[in-house]
Amino acid sequence: MEHLDEAFGIEAIAPRLSWWLPADATRQVAYRIKTEDWDSGRVESDRNVLVPYPGPEVDPGQRVVWQVKVWTDLGESDWSEPSSWESAIRPQDWRAAWIEPAENEVPAAGRRPAHLLRHSFELTELPARARLYATAHGDYEMFVNGVRVGDQELTPGFTSYLSRLQVQTYDVTSLLRAGVNVLGAVLSDGRFRGCNGTQRIPDGFGTRTALLAELHTRSADGYAQVIGTGPQWRSSVAEITAADPMEGQHVDFTRALSRWSRPGFDDSAWEKVTVPTGGLYALRDRLTTSPAPPVRRVESLTPVSITSPRFGVQVVDFGQNINGWVRLSDLGPRGTELTLVHAEALAADGDVTTDHLDLPAENHDHSIALKAGQRDRVVSSGRSGEVFEPRHTTHGFQFVRVEGHPGDIGADDIEAVVVHTDLRRTGWFRCSDERLNRLHEAAVWSFRGNACDIPTDCPTRERDGWTGDWQLFAPTAAFLYDVAGFSTKWLRDLAADQWPDGKTANIAPDHAIRRRTPEHRRALLHGSAGWGDAAVIVPWETYLAYDDVQILADQYDSMTRWVDWAAEQARTGRHADRAAARPEPAAHEEFLWDSGFHWGEWLEPEQPGATPFYLQDHGPVATAYLHRSARLLSRIAAVLGRLHDAASYGRFADRVLLAWRTEFIRPDGSLTLDTQANHVRALAFGLVPEELRPRTAERLAALVHEADTHLSTGFLATPSLLPVLAETGHLDIAYDLLFQDTSPSWMAMLERGATTVWEEWDGIDADGVAHGSLNHYSKGAVISFLHRHVAGIRLRENSPGYRNFDIHPRPGGGLTWAEAQFDSVHGRIAAHWRIDADRFLLTVAVPPGTSATVTLPSGESAEAGPGQHHYICDMG
């Protein structure tokens, strides 16, 4: 339902429902949906994905159990297993008041403690049903009678808090009792008030933390009661003496208050909360729910080694770079103070290093370098069973240095807890070359490390929702996991934080939104081509993968505002070099985007003598993306039935294409910018005329050879490099690049110990020195080549949701077998091939209700309906 496996506490009153058809069915001809008190009857339709619930209106908070049966070529099916949804209460129905903890003096950002809040109340009888609704300015944990509620982490989630604030719903029926009960909460700064991004910007969305919570109970005879936050609540400082998303968490267990969230605790010394009004507190319409699964503790890892590089220091290696935190159970005797430093790399002496994550003073608004943070501290109380688990921060790390422990830490005393959005896995790949399997897993882990509520660039020094990163990786992620709701949530924040004129911020949510002024120098860095284009490309890719037209409709205004803004920049601006060389602009320059700030190709391998990126003419890149987004917007408008817009944006895209060709193709057919990236983009985006494609592809191949069979692409073009080579007759070069084992290359990363994909090609250089982020998934988009070309499972742009798709494996590189499985919205697609004595043997699985065109390496093709199919051809 609505892309969620657990549709509990959702916003939709009438959610869209989806189901898979029975195994071996060919097609659906009708369906029937029933709930406990309603029946649709037989509905003639072949639709089984995101079918709007057509039944009677459902009250907020009402649980609806539903089942479906279908008619297919096999006949009438049985009823499905029951499923259910439950909506949250509506924003206008809240009765509780916002409360702020007592906070007479606010410590410096990064060193602010968490607060405890509690309220006792009485229930005359045990309720038959109880729901707790909660949200906060900051991160919260709720407790009922001493028991932590639910398994969600970092709630309420990172959103554009000024416009969207998520509410969680919890079933707390089993935690309540007749008589005295207690509601409690732990509240910390979180992303709302804590330090954010490379700049460590505090107070990005407000200066005070606050809680809003409401408990609804109902007895067996229908008696309803509501208990909410309000002036009767009390607060105290927690044993969490500092909690910050970037700096880390400090806990002093000697200050812990035992049984503080249970009945009978004396809170008379606690202070009264403040009940604020006005401002954000008055904006109840921003209360919403998340269309994405929650953040959870997904798994834990045990150490692969524990070493002691010097006295008083122990270094734990968990063998895998992750996002999350450490759970430490041996804290030493009372008063022991431990410091945990989280790192992605080791220095030459075997100790951890975070030097590569520090930010020099010249790169930010502070006068001194910013350190990496990622430090947790804990003071032991000496109580038996004490465990340190910092749930109000996360870190990116493989290694942890523990300082100050009086004894030897055992492997059973410490574990790494993997924390990220609890996405459902949908895609897998394996092949005969273990290096490619390792590369695939590194890319998967890199995405997992950066899917913590928003798609981040890295889980360490920034943790920002960079638009360019997700624009590049979203199609790959949509194969690996069900990211429909994850992308939808993020896109809503992107649209909410879009500038009034349509410019799109580089990151979403934008934690600097309250500091936006036209004159601020960082305001000039937003609106970069390839980054802002996520406003169009991500909705399109989500629609393609999940056949979700609604995402196009919901984001349409955001898309048009972005393209219109970019078109205005092209019309009114010129690059200084072009203006100097051609004082009178040519007619086509109205559609040439060469002005403003652009990140460009970003992080191409270093080229001697290259002009710094911020001085370069990025017209070839920006104009290419302006054309791509305008062309996609024309197609999106057509899908939505906005035919006038479709024609208008189509004409505009044609003019931008003509401008690109006029300016960046020489009379002899060569490209003016002679880089691998420019040739890749020209071919991937259809920028060169059909008659010039062979020449452009040959030049791309030549550039690869001139680089001694190395890539020289950066951020934007790398995901398309191997597919473009494969699709233009250079499959052998694509495999050569894939298996290249000297830098810059993917295999060089693996050879140097990478367990996630690096930001820079030389993330760890030949001398073993770390540079940049070592967990940056963008370059990991190469694994789409494994899914789509090696295994051969390909989505068609004219058939969203894999209703009709292609299986076209392209073996090479010495591989003897490969396989991939993908759980589409219609069912599992699978392709497995092997080479046996110069014969190519392929097995394909096509889900019910879909069809595939299967193309063999020999060039033979066949249409395949639902079921399993086997094919053989000669490799000669």
Short mmCIF file of N, CA and C in Angstrom, two decimals, residues 194 308 410 561 669 672 788 811:
data_model
loop_
_atom_site.label_atom_id
_atom_site.label_comp_id
_atom_site.label_asym_id
_atom_site.label_seq_id
_atom_site.Cartn_x
_atom_site.Cartn_y
_atom_site.Cartn_z
N GLY A 194 20.56 20.82 15.86
CA GLY A 194 21.96 20.43 15.97
C GLY A 194 22.80 20.95 14.83
N SER A 308 45.91 -2.84 19.80
CA SER A 308 46.29 -1.76 20.71
C SER A 308 47.55 -1.09 20.18
N GLY A 410 36.76 -7.21 24.82
CA GLY A 410 36.57 -8.47 24.13
C GLY A 410 35.61 -8.33 22.97
N ARG A 561 9.02 24.80 -12.42
CA ARG A 561 9.68 25.96 -11.84
C ARG A 561 11.19 25.87 -12.02
N GLY A 669 32.62 17.99 -37.23
CA GLY A 669 31.88 16.97 -36.50
C GLY A 669 32.47 16.61 -35.17
N THR A 672 33.91 20.36 -29.30
CA THR A 672 34.85 21.40 -28.89
C THR A 672 35.51 21.06 -27.55
N ARG A 788 22.11 -4.33 -15.97
CA ARG A 788 21.45 -4.10 -17.27
C ARG A 788 22.21 -4.68 -18.45
N PRO A 811 27.72 -10.66 -22.51
CA PRO A 811 28.88 -11.28 -21.83
C PRO A 811 30.20 -10.72 -22.34
#
